[in-house]
Amino acid sequence: MDIKGLNIGFAMTGSFCTFSKVVPQMERLRNLGCEVYPIMSEMSFGTDTRFGEKNMWIKKIRDISSREIITTIKDAEPIGPRNILDALIIAPCTGNTLSKIAYAMTDSCVAMAAKANLRNDNPLVIAVSTNDGLSASLKNIGLLMNAKNIFFVPFGQDDCDKKPTSLVAKMNLIEDTLKMAVNRIQIQPVLM
């Protein structure tokens, strides 16, 4: 599937340790000819961490997309009525955001973007990154895997000895997952 020319929302939530793997995927989509619409959760947009200062990430994302970053519920809401996106990627997607989407809570800009995108019958691609993926967040992953138009980037345990319940998506498979999701097919295998 050629994704050139598609309008792709690319939302990031607060799993800061994966930003260095996710931002190159955003750039890859842009280089493939996608129009990238960046979205950052309030936490990911406003927090300096040991994985990088917020202004560094904001600059990189703005440079890649040549767009202002959507950071508020108010700015994410028009995605629905204007049908701006062909698909939305949430990478990384924290357990907190998984729960918001699973239970239709739209109290963050990323959750609102997901709701707005799904109302138009467009694919939502989730690249999970959560320390409680095999515990508290597992039920939400199950709910979302069974939902219409939601597709998961393949994921697995990232450190089964030190963090036995932690799950992280294979971020290098975002592009392949997107290409299949726009055809309404879940990439396989999902569990790596």
mmCIF file of C-alpha atoms in Angstrom:
data_model
loop_
_atom_site.group_PDB
_atom_site.id
_atom_site.type_symbol
_atom_site.label_atom_id
_atom_site.label_comp_id
_atom_site.label_asym_id
_atom_site.label_seq_id
_atom_site.Cartn_x
_atom_site.Cartn_y
_atom_site.Cartn_z
ATOM 1 C CA MET A 1 0.000 0.000 0.000
ATOM 2 C CA ASP A 2 1.372 3.372 -1.019
ATOM 3 C CA ILE A 3 0.826 5.872 1.778
ATOM 4 C CA LYS A 4 2.192 8.861 -0.113
ATOM 5 C CA GLY A 5 -0.097 11.858 0.213
ATOM 6 C CA LEU A 6 -1.989 10.551 3.233
ATOM 7 C CA ASN A 7 -2.679 12.895 6.139
ATOM 8 C CA ILE A 8 -1.288 11.108 9.174
ATOM 9 C CA GLY A 9 -1.764 12.279 12.726
ATOM 10 C CA PHE A 10 1.203 11.349 14.879
ATOM 11 C CA ALA A 11 0.460 11.615 18.591
ATOM 12 C CA MET A 12 3.023 11.167 21.339
ATOM 13 C CA THR A 13 2.334 10.504 25.008
ATOM 14 C CA GLY A 14 4.613 10.450 28.042
ATOM 15 C CA SER A 15 6.733 7.352 27.589
ATOM 16 C CA PHE A 16 9.787 9.573 27.237
ATOM 17 C CA CYS A 17 12.278 6.702 27.007
ATOM 18 C CA THR A 18 10.921 5.789 23.560
ATOM 19 C CA PHE A 19 10.981 9.277 21.985
ATOM 20 C CA SER A 20 14.373 8.623 20.370
ATOM 21 C CA LYS A 21 12.879 5.608 18.567
ATOM 22 C CA VAL A 22 9.557 7.254 17.707
ATOM 23 C CA VAL A 23 10.631 10.612 16.265
ATOM 24 C CA PRO A 24 12.659 8.975 13.432
ATOM 25 C CA GLN A 25 9.505 7.050 12.456
ATOM 26 C CA MET A 26 7.631 10.341 12.152
ATOM 27 C CA GLU A 27 10.417 11.612 9.909
ATOM 28 C CA ARG A 28 10.301 8.390 7.873
ATOM 29 C CA LEU A 29 6.587 8.890 7.176
ATOM 30 C CA ARG A 30 7.229 12.452 6.084
ATOM 31 C CA ASN A 31 9.996 11.257 3.768
ATOM 32 C CA LEU A 32 7.564 8.731 2.258
ATOM 33 C CA GLY A 33 5.317 11.629 1.261
ATOM 34 C CA CYS A 34 2.835 11.667 4.142
ATOM 35 C CA GLU A 35 1.540 14.925 5.544
ATOM 36 C CA VAL A 36 2.330 14.625 9.249
ATOM 37 C CA TYR A 37 0.114 16.333 11.828
ATOM 38 C CA PRO A 38 1.971 16.245 15.175
ATOM 39 C CA ILE A 39 0.089 15.909 18.449
ATOM 40 C CA MET A 40 1.703 15.793 21.878
ATOM 41 C CA SER A 41 0.012 15.065 25.170
ATOM 42 C CA GLU A 42 0.133 17.853 27.657
ATOM 43 C CA MET A 43 2.725 15.893 29.687
ATOM 44 C CA SER A 44 4.982 15.046 26.742
ATOM 45 C CA PHE A 45 4.861 18.638 25.445
ATOM 46 C CA GLY A 46 5.600 20.257 28.771
ATOM 47 C CA THR A 47 8.158 18.068 30.534
ATOM 48 C CA ASP A 48 11.953 18.033 30.573
ATOM 49 C CA THR A 49 13.329 14.560 31.357
ATOM 50 C CA ARG A 50 16.605 12.685 31.449
ATOM 51 C CA PHE A 51 15.717 11.571 27.906
ATOM 52 C CA GLY A 52 15.820 15.136 26.580
ATOM 53 C CA GLU A 53 14.568 18.609 27.172
ATOM 54 C CA LYS A 54 11.079 19.397 25.935
ATOM 55 C CA ASN A 55 12.291 22.216 23.667
ATOM 56 C CA MET A 56 14.662 19.845 21.856
ATOM 57 C CA TRP A 57 11.815 17.400 21.083
ATOM 58 C CA ILE A 58 9.396 20.186 20.168
ATOM 59 C CA LYS A 59 11.902 21.679 17.721
ATOM 60 C CA LYS A 60 12.616 18.303 16.099
ATOM 61 C CA ILE A 61 8.933 17.545 15.668
ATOM 62 C CA ARG A 62 8.143 20.990 14.261
ATOM 63 C CA ASP A 63 11.086 20.697 11.849
ATOM 64 C CA ILE A 64 9.896 17.293 10.647
ATOM 65 C CA SER A 65 6.257 18.233 10.190
ATOM 66 C CA SER A 66 6.521 21.947 9.332
ATOM 67 C CA ARG A 67 3.393 22.331 11.485
ATOM 68 C CA GLU A 68 2.462 23.584 14.900
ATOM 69 C CA ILE A 69 1.978 20.778 17.386
ATOM 70 C CA ILE A 70 -1.550 20.105 18.620
ATOM 71 C CA THR A 71 -1.380 20.202 22.412
ATOM 72 C CA THR A 72 -4.912 20.977 23.630
ATOM 73 C CA ILE A 73 -8.307 19.310 23.555
ATOM 74 C CA LYS A 74 -9.693 22.388 21.821
ATOM 75 C CA ASP A 75 -7.160 22.106 18.984
ATOM 76 C CA ALA A 76 -7.638 18.318 18.634
ATOM 77 C CA GLU A 77 -11.447 18.429 18.448
ATOM 78 C CA PRO A 78 -11.685 19.719 14.817
ATOM 79 C CA ILE A 79 -9.942 16.546 13.590
ATOM 80 C CA GLY A 80 -13.397 14.931 13.676
ATOM 81 C CA PRO A 81 -15.770 17.393 11.996
ATOM 82 C CA ARG A 82 -13.173 18.486 9.436
ATOM 83 C CA ASN A 83 -12.067 14.885 8.758
ATOM 84 C CA ILE A 84 -8.469 16.078 8.634
ATOM 85 C CA LEU A 85 -6.697 12.720 8.989
ATOM 86 C CA ASP A 86 -6.607 9.519 6.979
ATOM 87 C CA ALA A 87 -5.172 7.707 10.018
ATOM 88 C CA LEU A 88 -3.837 8.472 13.488
ATOM 89 C CA ILE A 89 -0.790 6.905 15.107
ATOM 90 C CA ILE A 90 -0.251 7.083 18.860
ATOM 91 C CA ALA A 91 3.408 6.326 19.510
ATOM 92 C CA PRO A 92 4.325 5.928 22.250
ATOM 93 C CA CYS A 93 0.965 5.142 23.819
ATOM 94 C CA THR A 94 1.095 4.924 27.605
ATOM 95 C CA GLY A 95 -1.134 2.805 29.802
ATOM 96 C CA ASN A 96 -2.881 5.995 30.887
ATOM 97 C CA THR A 97 -3.804 6.856 27.302
ATOM 98 C CA LEU A 98 -4.829 3.247 26.589
ATOM 99 C CA SER A 99 -7.319 3.462 29.447
ATOM 100 C CA LYS A 100 -8.703 6.790 28.247
ATOM 101 C CA ILE A 101 -9.340 5.416 24.745
ATOM 102 C CA ALA A 102 -10.730 2.091 26.025
ATOM 103 C CA TYR A 103 -13.255 3.880 28.228
ATOM 104 C CA ALA A 104 -14.006 6.863 25.948
ATOM 105 C CA MET A 105 -12.515 9.451 28.289
ATOM 106 C CA THR A 106 -11.547 12.518 26.287
ATOM 107 C CA ASP A 107 -9.774 14.564 28.929
ATOM 108 C CA SER A 108 -6.502 14.907 27.007
ATOM 109 C CA CYS A 109 -5.633 16.138 23.536
ATOM 110 C CA VAL A 110 -4.440 12.685 22.435
ATOM 111 C CA ALA A 111 -7.631 10.979 23.638
ATOM 112 C CA MET A 112 -9.678 13.654 21.867
ATOM 113 C CA ALA A 113 -7.664 13.162 18.665
ATOM 114 C CA ALA A 114 -8.308 9.403 18.864
ATOM 115 C CA LYS A 115 -12.050 9.925 19.394
ATOM 116 C CA ALA A 116 -12.208 12.508 16.608
ATOM 117 C CA ASN A 117 -10.348 10.229 14.191
ATOM 118 C CA LEU A 118 -12.402 7.134 14.992
ATOM 119 C CA ARG A 119 -15.694 8.987 14.515
ATOM 120 C CA ASN A 120 -14.731 9.260 10.832
ATOM 121 C CA ASP A 121 -14.149 5.496 10.538
ATOM 122 C CA ASN A 122 -10.404 6.069 10.125
ATOM 123 C CA PRO A 123 -7.698 3.712 11.409
ATOM 124 C CA LEU A 124 -6.054 4.268 14.789
ATOM 125 C CA VAL A 125 -2.586 2.715 15.115
ATOM 126 C CA ILE A 126 -1.344 2.191 18.672
ATOM 127 C CA ALA A 127 2.309 1.640 19.588
ATOM 128 C CA VAL A 128 2.054 0.660 23.233
ATOM 129 C CA SER A 129 4.728 1.557 25.778
ATOM 130 C CA THR A 130 3.732 0.888 29.360
ATOM 131 C CA ASN A 131 5.271 -0.677 32.451
ATOM 132 C CA ASP A 132 1.936 -2.278 33.378
ATOM 133 C CA GLY A 133 1.083 -3.826 30.012
ATOM 134 C CA LEU A 134 0.847 -7.337 31.468
ATOM 135 C CA SER A 135 -0.943 -6.185 34.615
ATOM 136 C CA ALA A 136 -3.344 -3.247 35.053
ATOM 137 C CA SER A 137 -3.273 -2.173 31.374
ATOM 138 C CA LEU A 138 -3.727 -5.656 29.917
ATOM 139 C CA LYS A 139 -7.529 -5.479 30.045
ATOM 140 C CA ASN A 140 -7.443 -2.198 28.095
ATOM 141 C CA ILE A 141 -5.183 -3.692 25.448
ATOM 142 C CA GLY A 142 -7.675 -6.556 25.135
ATOM 143 C CA LEU A 143 -10.626 -4.193 24.804
ATOM 144 C CA LEU A 144 -8.888 -2.133 22.149
ATOM 145 C CA MET A 145 -7.641 -5.141 20.187
ATOM 146 C CA ASN A 146 -11.266 -6.154 19.811
ATOM 147 C CA ALA A 147 -12.421 -2.701 18.697
ATOM 148 C CA LYS A 148 -13.211 -1.620 15.152
ATOM 149 C CA ASN A 149 -10.493 0.363 13.331
ATOM 150 C CA ILE A 150 -7.881 0.007 16.077
ATOM 151 C CA PHE A 151 -4.613 -1.653 15.089
ATOM 152 C CA PHE A 152 -1.554 -2.423 17.203
ATOM 153 C CA VAL A 153 2.098 -2.117 16.275
ATOM 154 C CA PRO A 154 3.645 -5.479 17.269
ATOM 155 C CA PHE A 155 4.856 -5.427 20.860
ATOM 156 C CA GLY A 156 6.567 -7.545 23.482
ATOM 157 C CA GLN A 157 8.243 -7.511 26.852
ATOM 158 C CA ASP A 158 11.175 -5.121 26.885
ATOM 159 C CA ASP A 159 12.874 -6.338 30.092
ATOM 160 C CA CYS A 160 11.231 -9.469 31.489
ATOM 161 C CA ASP A 161 13.744 -9.795 34.352
ATOM 162 C CA LYS A 162 13.639 -6.277 35.806
ATOM 163 C CA LYS A 163 10.186 -5.210 34.552
ATOM 164 C CA PRO A 164 8.165 -8.402 34.013
ATOM 165 C CA THR A 165 4.874 -6.609 33.206
ATOM 166 C CA SER A 166 6.342 -3.981 30.869
ATOM 167 C CA LEU A 167 5.396 -3.951 27.163
ATOM 168 C CA VAL A 168 6.886 -1.874 24.353
ATOM 169 C CA ALA A 169 5.994 -1.809 20.667
ATOM 170 C CA LYS A 170 8.585 -2.436 17.983
ATOM 171 C CA MET A 171 8.668 1.192 16.843
ATOM 172 C CA ASN A 172 10.472 0.274 13.610
ATOM 173 C CA LEU A 173 7.224 -1.488 12.557
ATOM 174 C CA ILE A 174 5.062 1.649 12.701
ATOM 175 C CA GLU A 175 5.247 2.146 8.930
ATOM 176 C CA ASP A 176 4.372 -1.487 8.128
ATOM 177 C CA THR A 177 1.507 -1.440 10.631
ATOM 178 C CA LEU A 178 0.142 1.785 9.137
ATOM 179 C CA LYS A 179 0.289 0.416 5.594
ATOM 180 C CA MET A 180 -1.800 -2.574 6.608
ATOM 181 C CA ALA A 181 -4.131 -0.577 8.878
ATOM 182 C CA VAL A 182 -5.222 1.713 6.053
ATOM 183 C CA ASN A 183 -6.405 -1.509 4.378
ATOM 184 C CA ARG A 184 -8.107 -2.556 7.635
ATOM 185 C CA ILE A 185 -5.696 -5.416 8.285
ATOM 186 C CA GLN A 186 -3.907 -6.055 11.592
ATOM 187 C CA ILE A 187 -0.215 -6.759 11.020
ATOM 188 C CA GLN A 188 0.873 -10.164 12.316
ATOM 189 C CA PRO A 189 2.295 -11.396 14.520
ATOM 190 C CA VAL A 190 1.204 -8.836 17.113
ATOM 191 C CA LEU A 191 3.081 -10.469 19.982
ATOM 192 C CA MET A 192 6.832 -10.474 19.509
#
